[in-house]
Coordinates of C-alpha atoms and ligand atoms in Angstrom, one line a residue:
X1 CA 137.4 66.9 46.1
X2 CA 139.4 64.7 43.5
X3 CA 142.8 65.5 42.2
X4 CA 144.6 64.1 39.4
X5 CA 148.6 62.9 39.5
X6 CA 150.8 61.3 36.9
X7 CA 151.9 58.7 39.7
X8 CA 150.8 58.0 43.1
X9 CA 153.1 56.3 45.3
X10 CA 151.7 54.3 48.5
X11 CA 154.5 54.1 51.0
X12 CA 157.5 56.1 51.9
X13 CA 159.8 53.4 52.7
X14 CA 161.5 52.0 49.3
X15 CA 158.7 53.9 47.5
X16 CA 160.2 56.9 48.4
X17 CA 163.4 56.7 46.2
X18 CA 161.3 56.5 43.2
X19 CA 160.7 59.9 42.6
X20 CA 164.3 61.6 41.7
X21 CA 165.3 63.9 39.2
X22 CA 164.3 62.0 36.1
X23 CA 160.5 62.3 37.5
X24 CA 160.9 66.4 37.8
X25 CA 158.1 66.8 35.2
X26 CA 155.8 64.5 36.6
X27 CA 153.0 65.2 39.3
X28 CA 153.5 63.0 41.9
X29 CA 151.6 62.0 44.9
X30 CA 153.0 60.3 48.0
X31 CA 151.1 58.7 50.6
X32 CA 152.3 57.5 53.8
X33 CA 149.7 56.5 56.8
X34 CA 152.9 56.6 59.5
X35 CA 153.5 60.0 61.3
X36 CA 157.1 58.6 61.2
X37 CA 158.4 59.1 57.6
X38 CA 160.8 56.6 55.7
X39 CA 159.6 53.0 56.2
X40 CA 160.6 50.0 58.1
X41 CA 164.2 49.8 57.2
X42 CA 165.2 53.5 58.2
X43 CA 163.0 53.5 61.3
X44 CA 162.3 50.3 63.1
X45 CA 163.9 47.5 61.1
X46 CA 167.4 47.4 59.5
X47 CA 169.2 50.4 60.5
X48 CA 168.6 50.9 64.0
X49 CA 168.7 47.0 64.5
X50 CA 172.4 46.9 63.1
X51 CA 173.4 49.9 65.3
X52 CA 172.2 48.0 68.4
X53 CA 174.2 45.0 67.0
X54 CA 177.1 46.7 66.8
X55 CA 177.2 47.8 70.4
X56 CA 176.1 44.6 71.1
X57 CA 179.3 43.1 69.5
X58 CA 181.4 45.7 71.4
X59 CA 180.2 44.4 74.7
X60 CA 180.7 40.9 73.7
X61 CA 184.3 41.1 72.5
X62 CA 185.2 43.0 75.9
X63 CA 183.2 39.9 77.7
X64 CA 185.2 37.6 75.6
X65 CA 188.4 39.2 75.6
X66 CA 190.2 36.9 78.6
X67 CA 191.0 33.8 76.4
X68 CA 193.0 36.1 74.2
X69 CA 195.4 37.2 77.2
X70 CA 193.3 40.8 77.6
X71 CA 191.7 41.5 81.1
X72 CA 188.3 43.6 80.3
X73 CA 185.3 44.0 81.7
X74 CA 182.1 45.8 81.1
X75 CA 181.4 48.6 83.8
X76 CA 178.2 49.5 82.4
X77 CA 175.8 49.6 79.5
X78 CA 174.3 52.8 79.3
X79 CA 170.7 51.7 77.6
X80 CA 169.5 55.3 77.6
X81 CA 172.5 56.6 75.9
X82 CA 172.7 53.7 73.4
X83 CA 168.9 54.3 72.2
X84 CA 169.8 58.3 71.9
X85 CA 172.6 57.8 70.0
X86 CA 170.6 55.5 67.7
X87 CA 167.5 57.3 67.6
X88 CA 169.4 60.4 67.7
X89 CA 170.7 59.6 64.3
X90 CA 168.0 58.1 62.5
X91 CA 165.2 60.3 63.5
X92 CA 166.7 63.6 62.3
X93 CA 166.8 61.6 58.9
X94 CA 163.3 60.3 59.0
X95 CA 162.1 64.0 60.0
X96 CA 164.3 65.5 56.9
X97 CA 163.5 63.1 54.3
X98 CA 159.6 64.3 55.5
X99 CA 160.4 67.9 55.4
X100 CA 162.1 67.3 51.6
X101 CA 158.9 65.7 50.6
X102 CA 156.3 68.3 52.2
X103 CA 157.9 71.2 51.4
X104 CA 161.0 70.7 48.9
X105 CA 159.8 68.8 46.0
X106 CA 157.7 70.9 44.1
X107 CA 156.3 67.9 41.8
X108 CA 155.5 65.8 44.8
X109 CA 152.8 66.1 47.3
X110 CA 152.7 64.4 50.6
X111 CA 149.4 63.0 51.7
X112 CA 149.7 62.1 55.4
X113 CA 147.0 59.3 55.9
X114 CA 145.7 55.9 55.2
X115 CA 145.2 55.3 51.7
X116 CA 142.5 52.8 50.4
X117 CA 141.5 52.5 46.8
X118 CA 137.9 53.0 46.1
X119 CA 138.2 52.5 41.9
X120 CA 140.8 51.7 39.4
X121 CA 143.6 54.0 39.9
X122 CA 141.5 55.8 42.4
X123 CA 142.6 56.5 46.1
X124 CA 141.3 57.8 49.0
X125 CA 144.2 59.4 50.6
X126 CA 142.7 59.1 54.3
X127 CA 143.5 63.1 54.2
X128 CA 139.9 64.2 53.1
X129 CA 141.3 63.9 49.2
X130 CA 140.4 61.4 46.9
X131 CA 143.3 61.4 44.1
X132 CA 143.3 59.7 40.9
X133 CA 146.6 58.7 38.8
X134 CA 147.7 57.6 35.7
X135 CA 149.9 55.1 37.2
X136 CA 150.4 53.5 40.7
X137 CA 152.9 52.3 42.8
X138 CA 151.9 50.1 45.9
X139 CA 155.3 50.1 48.3
X140 CA 153.0 49.7 51.6
X141 CA 155.4 47.1 53.1
X142 CA 154.4 44.8 56.1
X143 CA 153.5 44.8 59.8
X144 CA 154.4 42.9 62.9
X145 CA 152.1 39.5 63.2
X146 CA 150.5 39.4 66.5
X147 CA 148.3 36.2 66.9
X148 CA 145.1 37.2 67.8
X149 CA 145.0 35.5 71.0
X150 CA 148.1 37.3 72.1
X151 CA 146.4 40.9 70.8
X152 CA 143.3 39.9 72.8
X153 CA 145.1 38.5 76.1
X154 CA 145.7 41.8 77.7
X155 CA 149.3 40.8 78.0
X156 CA 151.6 43.9 77.6
X157 CA 154.0 42.7 74.6
X158 CA 156.4 44.5 72.3
X159 CA 157.3 44.3 68.6
X160 CA 160.3 45.3 66.4
X161 CA 158.3 48.9 66.5
X162 CA 158.9 49.6 69.8
X163 CA 161.5 47.3 71.7
X164 CA 164.4 49.4 70.4
X165 CA 162.9 52.5 72.3
X166 CA 162.2 50.7 75.8
X167 CA 162.6 53.1 78.9
X168 CA 165.0 50.3 80.6
X169 CA 167.1 47.3 79.7
X170 CA 164.8 44.9 80.6
X171 CA 166.3 42.2 83.2
X172 CA 164.6 39.3 81.6
X173 CA 163.4 39.5 77.8
X174 CA 161.0 36.5 76.9
X175 CA 161.0 36.3 72.7
X176 CA 158.2 34.3 71.1
X177 CA 159.4 33.2 67.7
X178 CA 162.6 31.5 66.2
X179 CA 163.2 33.5 63.2
X180 CA 165.4 36.7 62.2
X181 CA 163.7 39.2 64.5
X182 CA 164.3 37.0 67.4
X183 CA 167.9 35.7 66.5
X184 CA 168.9 39.4 66.3
X185 CA 166.9 40.7 69.3
X186 CA 168.3 37.9 71.5
X187 CA 171.8 38.7 70.5
X188 CA 171.5 42.3 71.1
X189 CA 169.6 42.3 74.3
X190 CA 171.5 39.4 75.8
X191 CA 175.1 41.1 74.8
X192 CA 173.9 44.2 76.5
X193 CA 173.1 42.2 79.8
X194 CA 169.5 40.9 79.9
X195 CA 168.6 37.5 80.3
X196 CA 167.0 36.0 77.1
X197 CA 164.5 33.1 76.9
X198 CA 163.4 32.2 73.2
X199 CA 160.3 30.3 72.8
X200 CA 160.3 28.3 69.5
X201 CA 157.1 26.6 68.3
X202 CA 159.1 23.6 66.8
X203 CA 162.4 21.7 67.2
X204 CA 165.2 24.5 65.9
X205 CA 166.0 28.0 65.5
X206 CA 166.1 29.9 62.3
X207 CA 164.6 26.4 60.7
X208 CA 164.2 28.5 57.3
X209 CA 167.8 28.2 56.8
X210 CA 170.0 25.4 55.9
X211 CA 169.8 22.5 58.3
X212 CA 173.6 22.5 59.2
X213 CA 173.3 26.0 59.9
X214 CA 169.9 26.0 61.8
X215 CA 171.6 23.1 64.0
X216 CA 174.8 25.0 64.8
X217 CA 172.8 28.2 65.7
X218 CA 170.1 26.3 67.8
X219 CA 173.6 24.4 69.6
X220 CA 175.3 27.6 69.9
X221 CA 172.0 29.5 71.3
X222 CA 171.2 26.8 74.1
X223 CA 174.4 27.0 75.4
X224 CA 174.2 31.0 76.3
X225 CA 170.2 31.8 76.3
X226 CA 167.2 30.3 77.8
X227 CA 166.2 28.5 74.5
X228 CA 162.6 26.4 74.7
X229 CA 162.0 24.1 71.6
X230 CA 159.1 22.5 70.7
X231 CA 156.9 24.5 72.5
X232 CA 154.0 24.1 70.4
X233 CA 151.1 26.3 70.8
X234 CA 151.4 29.0 73.7
X235 CA 149.3 31.1 76.1
X236 CA 150.0 34.4 76.9
X237 CA 150.1 35.3 80.3
X238 CA 150.9 38.2 82.7
X239 CA 151.9 37.8 86.6
X240 CA 152.2 40.7 88.5
X241 CA 154.7 42.8 86.7
X242 CA 155.9 39.9 84.4
X243 CA 154.7 39.0 80.9
X244 CA 155.0 35.8 78.5
X245 CA 153.7 32.9 77.8
X246 CA 152.8 29.5 79.1
X247 CA 154.1 26.4 77.0
X248 CA 151.7 23.4 76.2
X249 CA 153.3 21.5 79.1
X250 CA 152.5 24.2 81.6
X251 CA 155.9 25.8 81.8
X252 CA 155.7 29.4 82.2
X253 CA 158.4 31.6 80.5
X254 CA 158.1 35.3 82.2
X255 CA 160.2 38.4 81.9
X256 CA 159.7 41.9 82.5
X257 CA 159.6 42.6 78.7
X258 CA 158.0 40.1 76.1
X259 CA 158.7 40.4 72.3
X260 CA 156.7 39.1 69.7
X261 CA 158.6 38.2 66.7
X262 CA 156.7 35.6 65.0
X263 CA 156.6 37.0 61.1
X264 CA 155.6 40.2 59.5
X265 CA 152.2 40.3 56.9
X266 CA 152.1 42.2 54.0
X267 CA 149.5 45.2 54.4
X268 CA 148.0 44.5 51.1
X269 CA 144.7 43.7 52.9
X270 CA 144.5 47.3 54.3
X271 CA 144.2 48.6 50.9
X272 CA 140.9 47.6 49.6
X273 CA 142.6 46.3 46.6
X274 CA 139.4 44.7 45.5
X275 CA 138.2 48.1 44.3
X276 CA 141.0 48.6 42.2
X277 CA 141.0 45.1 40.5
X278 CA 144.6 44.2 42.2
X279 CA 145.0 40.3 43.4
X280 CA 146.4 38.6 46.3
X281 CA 148.0 35.6 46.5
X282 CA 147.0 32.9 49.1
X283 CA 149.7 34.3 51.4
X284 CA 148.6 37.9 51.5
X285 CA 150.8 39.1 49.0
X286 CA 150.2 41.5 45.8
X287 CA 150.2 39.5 42.8
X288 CA 153.1 41.0 40.4
X289 CA 154.7 39.7 37.3
X290 CA 158.3 39.8 36.5
X291 CA 157.9 43.7 35.5
X292 CA 156.4 44.7 39.0
X293 CA 153.0 44.7 37.2
X294 CA 150.0 44.0 39.2
X295 CA 146.7 42.4 38.0
X296 CA 145.3 45.9 37.6
X297 CA 146.5 48.0 34.7
X298 CA 148.5 50.9 35.6
X299 CA 149.6 49.8 39.0
X300 CA 152.9 48.3 40.2
X301 CA 153.7 46.9 43.5
X302 CA 157.3 46.2 45.3
X303 CA 159.0 45.5 48.1
X304 CA 157.3 43.3 51.3
X305 CA 153.7 44.1 50.4
X306 CA 154.4 41.6 47.1
X307 CA 157.7 40.0 47.8
X308 CA 158.2 36.6 49.6
X309 CA 161.7 37.8 50.8
X310 CA 160.9 40.6 53.1
X311 CA 164.4 42.0 52.6
X312 CA 165.7 45.9 52.0
X313 CA 168.0 44.8 49.1
X314 CA 165.2 43.3 47.2
X315 CA 162.8 46.1 47.9
X316 CA 165.6 48.4 46.5
X317 CA 166.0 46.1 43.6
X318 CA 162.6 46.3 42.9
X319 CA 162.0 49.8 43.3
X320 CA 164.6 50.4 40.7
X321 CA 163.0 48.5 38.3
X322 CA 159.9 49.9 38.9
X323 CA 161.4 53.4 38.6
X324 CA 162.6 52.5 35.2
X325 CA 159.5 50.8 34.1
X326 CA 157.2 53.9 35.1
X327 CA 159.0 55.7 32.5
X328 CA 158.4 53.3 29.9
X329 CA 154.8 52.2 27.9
X330 CA 154.6 49.5 30.7
X331 CA 151.1 48.4 30.1
X332 CA 150.6 47.9 26.1
X333 CA 152.6 45.6 24.0
X334 CA 155.7 44.9 23.5
X335 CA 157.8 44.6 27.0
X336 CA 161.2 44.2 25.8
X337 CA 162.0 47.6 26.7
X338 CA 160.8 46.7 30.4
X339 CA 163.3 45.8 33.2
X340 CA 162.7 42.6 35.7
X341 CA 162.9 41.7 39.3
X342 CA 165.9 39.9 39.8
X343 CA 165.0 37.0 42.3
X344 CA 167.7 34.6 40.8
X345 CA 170.4 34.5 43.7
X346 CA 168.9 36.5 46.9
X347 CA 171.3 36.5 49.7
X348 CA 170.3 36.9 53.2
X349 CA 172.0 37.7 56.3
X350 CA 171.1 37.6 60.1
X351 CA 173.0 39.7 62.3
X352 CA 173.0 37.4 65.4
X353 CA 175.6 35.7 67.2
X354 CA 177.5 34.2 65.4
X355 CA 176.6 36.1 62.5
X356 CA 175.2 34.1 59.2
X357 CA 174.6 34.7 55.7
X358 CA 172.9 32.1 52.6
X359 CA 172.6 32.5 48.9
X360 CA 171.2 30.3 46.9
X361 CA 169.6 26.7 47.9
X362 CA 170.0 24.5 51.2
X363 CA 171.0 21.2 50.6
X364 CA 167.8 19.9 51.4
X365 CA 166.5 22.1 48.1
X366 CA 169.4 20.8 46.0
X367 CA 168.5 17.0 47.1
X368 CA 164.5 17.3 46.4
X369 CA 165.5 19.0 42.9
X370 CA 167.2 15.9 42.0
X371 CA 170.3 17.7 41.5
X372 CA 173.8 15.5 41.6
X373 CA 175.6 17.8 44.0
X374 CA 178.7 17.9 46.1
X375 CA 178.8 19.3 49.6
X376 CA 181.9 20.6 51.7
X377 CA 181.6 21.8 55.2
X378 CA 184.5 23.9 56.0
X379 CA 185.4 24.9 59.7
X380 CA 186.7 28.6 60.4
X381 CA 189.0 27.0 62.9
X382 CA 190.7 24.9 60.2
X383 CA 192.0 27.9 58.3
X384 CA 194.8 30.2 59.5
X385 CA 192.8 33.2 60.3
X386 CA 189.9 31.3 62.2
X387 CA 192.7 29.4 64.0
X388 CA 194.3 32.7 65.5
X389 CA 190.7 33.4 66.3
X390 CA 190.5 30.2 68.2
X391 CA 186.9 30.1 66.7
X392 CA 185.3 27.0 67.0
X393 CA 181.7 28.0 66.1
X394 CA 181.9 29.3 62.3
X395 CA 181.7 26.9 59.3
X396 CA 181.2 27.5 55.5
X397 CA 179.1 25.3 53.6
X398 CA 178.9 25.1 49.7
X399 CA 176.6 23.0 47.7
X400 CA 177.4 22.5 44.2
X401 CA 176.7 20.8 41.2
X402 CA 179.0 17.5 40.1
X403 CA 180.4 17.9 36.8
X404 CA 179.6 21.4 36.3
X405 CA 180.9 22.9 39.2
X406 CA 177.9 25.2 39.4
X407 CA 177.5 26.8 43.0
X408 CA 174.0 26.0 43.8
X409 CA 174.0 27.3 47.5
X410 CA 176.4 28.9 50.2
X411 CA 175.5 28.9 53.9
X412 CA 178.1 30.5 56.4
X413 CA 177.5 31.0 60.2
X414 CA 180.5 32.7 61.8
X415 CA 182.6 35.8 62.4
X416 CA 181.8 38.6 59.4
X417 CA 179.8 35.9 57.5
X418 CA 177.6 38.5 55.3
X419 CA 181.1 40.0 54.4
X420 CA 182.6 36.7 53.5
X421 CA 179.4 35.3 51.5
X422 CA 179.6 38.5 48.9
X423 CA 182.3 36.8 46.5
X424 CA 180.1 33.7 46.4
X425 CA 176.9 35.7 45.8
X426 CA 179.2 37.5 42.9
X427 CA 180.1 34.1 41.3
X428 CA 176.5 32.8 41.3
X429 CA 175.2 35.8 39.6
X430 CA 177.8 35.7 37.1
X431 CA 178.2 32.1 36.5
X432 CA 181.7 31.2 37.7
X433 CA 182.3 27.7 38.4
X434 CA 183.4 26.5 41.8
X435 CA 186.8 25.4 40.1
X436 CA 187.4 28.6 38.3
X437 CA 186.1 30.8 41.4
X438 CA 188.8 28.5 43.8
X439 CA 191.8 28.5 41.2
X440 CA 191.7 31.3 39.2
X441 CA 192.3 34.2 41.7
X442 CA 194.6 34.6 44.6
X443 CA 193.0 34.5 48.1
X444 CA 195.0 36.7 50.5
X445 CA 196.6 34.7 52.9
X446 CA 196.1 34.6 56.0
X447 CA 192.8 36.1 55.4
X448 CA 189.2 34.6 56.7
X449 CA 188.2 34.5 53.1
X450 CA 190.5 31.4 53.2
X451 CA 187.5 29.5 54.7
X452 CA 185.4 30.2 51.3
X453 CA 188.4 28.9 49.3
X454 CA 189.2 25.9 51.4
X455 CA 185.3 25.2 51.1
X456 CA 185.6 25.3 47.1
X457 CA 188.6 23.3 47.0
X458 CA 187.1 20.5 49.3
X459 CA 184.1 19.8 47.0
X460 CA 184.6 16.7 45.4
X461 CA 183.7 17.8 41.6
Ligands
LIG501 C1 163.6 44.4 62.9 C2 163.8 44.3 61.2 C3 165.1 44.2 61.0 C4 164.9 44.1 59.6 N1 166.5 44.2 59.3 C5 166.8 43.8 57.9 C6 168.2 43.5 57.4 O1 169.1 43.8 58.1 N2 168.7 43.3 55.9 C7 167.3 43.5 55.3 O2 167.9 43.4 53.9 N3 166.1 43.6 55.7 C8 166.0 43.7 56.8 N4 164.7 43.9 57.3 C9 163.6 43.9 56.3 C10 163.4 45.2 55.7 O3 163.4 46.3 56.6 C11 162.2 45.4 54.6 O4 162.2 44.1 53.6 C12 162.1 46.6 54.1 O5 162.3 47.6 54.8 C13 160.6 46.7 53.1 O6 160.4 48.0 52.5 P1 158.9 48.3 51.9 O7 159.7 49.5 51.4 O8 158.7 47.1 50.9 O9 158.2 48.5 52.9 P2 158.2 49.7 54.1 O10 159.6 50.3 54.4 O11 157.7 49.3 55.5 O12 157.1 50.8 54.0 C14 155.9 50.6 53.5 C15 155.6 52.0 54.1 O13 154.0 52.4 53.7 C16 153.4 52.7 54.5 N5 151.7 52.3 54.4 C17 151.5 51.1 54.5 N6 150.3 51.0 54.4 C18 149.9 52.2 54.0 C19 148.6 52.8 53.6 N7 147.3 52.1 53.5 N8 148.6 54.1 53.3 C20 149.4 55.2 53.4 N9 150.8 54.4 54.0 C21 150.5 53.1 54.0 C22 153.6 52.2 55.9 O14 153.5 53.0 57.1 C23 155.4 52.3 55.3 O15 156.1 53.6 56.1 C24 164.2 44.1 58.7 C25 163.0 44.0 59.0 C26 162.7 44.2 60.6 C27 161.4 44.2 61.0
LIG502 N1 168.7 40.7 58.8 C1 167.8 40.8 58.1 O1 167.8 40.4 56.9 C2 166.8 40.9 58.5 C3 166.3 41.1 60.1 C4 165.2 40.8 60.5 C5 163.9 40.7 60.0 N2 164.5 40.4 58.6 C6 162.5 40.4 57.6 O2 161.5 40.2 58.5 C7 160.7 39.0 58.4 C8 160.2 38.9 59.6 O3 161.1 38.6 60.8 P1 160.7 37.6 61.8 O4 161.7 37.2 62.6 O5 159.0 38.3 62.2 O6 159.9 36.5 61.0 P2 160.5 34.9 60.5 O7 159.7 34.6 59.2 O8 162.0 35.4 60.1 O9 160.2 33.9 61.8 C9 159.1 33.7 62.2 C10 159.3 32.6 63.2 O10 158.0 32.8 64.2 C11 157.8 31.2 64.2 N3 156.1 31.3 64.4 C12 155.1 31.6 63.7 N4 154.0 31.7 64.3 C13 154.6 31.5 65.6 C14 153.9 31.3 66.8 N5 152.3 31.3 66.9 N6 154.3 30.9 67.9 C15 155.7 30.6 68.1 N7 156.2 30.9 66.7 C16 155.6 31.4 66.0 C17 157.9 30.8 62.6 O11 157.7 29.4 62.7 C18 159.2 31.1 62.4 O12 160.1 30.5 63.1 C19 162.2 38.2 58.4 O13 161.3 37.2 57.4 C20 163.1 38.8 57.3 O14 162.7 38.8 55.7 C21 165.2 40.4 58.0

């Protein structure tokens, strides 16, 4: 059975936002293989993790209160109640979204199956129906990377897909990996009362970030968690009820729960893209141009399946671009009417302890690019509010071009880093120089953003 559609969208994460009222006159197929509707961010990513992070912050604040002369203690962490609060709010949104697409959107047909291409713009929906479409959007996301040796080992492990629904708070969580997911879950479980071990292959945590941030975070993490650096290749092991890894030197790091957080791989490899003439790059991402077009006419891709960023705000921006371009003549001739993906200044934040945020170049990248730069590192503790907080951890690092004052990169570790960095993202996006940003406006005294102001003022331009 073959049915024809104007547009087929693979993936109910960012892809689900495309079919708004502007598409009411289009016949749309929405394809989703997961019985849970709504994609990674809503169900197993940004949203639930940050709800856990917030609970963790509350517990940590209570535990750290004595230094301010406030004696308090955490009586108990009701893990089951925390899980129920998080998913008691999220699951109905996911179910409601699915119901809306299945029953409440007259122009949208939801196919609940694993989609694969069987020809150009021809898709086996995995439900017994093959469809064709004038245009296709691939928004199929990514999945946790699980090294084959671990998958084959028989050792019980978790990923971000299930670790937030553990029946009990683990006594000891062992985390393999040292990136975003490792850093965020280490904070969550540790603040809620688990012992946390992190096993990092190399000599630092969050090594993709600016070296000063990675170094500071690694030092702080080592002071509160059981961190194993330079672990090299590890072997998954189980002893009784304990699971984890054996390091190259024979050390065993075992706990009652084991989380694998070694990256996420794009789902393009599970779509039989060859049948549709859609190319993947060497990293397994679908190749797209600035308009979101793949190598096959009529087919767009967006989000984690094609983006090196694997961030929701990037997937959202790309979805808006594709949404617009779907309604233009995107495939023949003039592209001046099309919108473009904006990857100029992509910020990122890690909601760990302390929080971290970054935008633009690292110092190393700026130096490697041969730029004439000036760098200022400003401690939180040296501005009034940070001093009031007795903060000895936070810093704001800004990298600018000498002479022009062009802000090249900003990196913050410390309280409210994802909030503090936003004016710097704005300045970079709109071409505001460091001098103008520092001097051309008031900075509320004694607000925490003074750490950004002082970093800007400290640049030797
Ligand atoms: C633990 C965690 C925390 C995160 N926190 C943040 C954060 O704080 N901030 C941030 O910016 N980003 C965060 N991210 C990243 C963010 O979640 C992703 O970048 C974003 O959700 C990607 O959206 P997407 O639409 O590309 O893919 P997804 O939301 O993953 O949607 C893809 C959908 O396609 C479906 N699908 C895949 N293949 C097929 C197929 N063949 N047939 C049918 N359906 C298919 C999948 O089931 C899925 O529902 C986090 C990620 C994780 C894992
Ligand atoms: N706050 C956020 O925006 C947020 C939060 C969580 C996840 N995410 C997104 O999800 C993506 C995936 O997160 P992640 O933490 O899994 O990946 P990541 O790319 O951030 O980090 C993976 C880490 O695992 C290490 N690694 C790789 N293979 C390994 C192995 N065999 N043994 C030990 N270590 C190994 C890597 O060196 C790296 O440090 C992130 O890149 C990010 O884009 C974003």
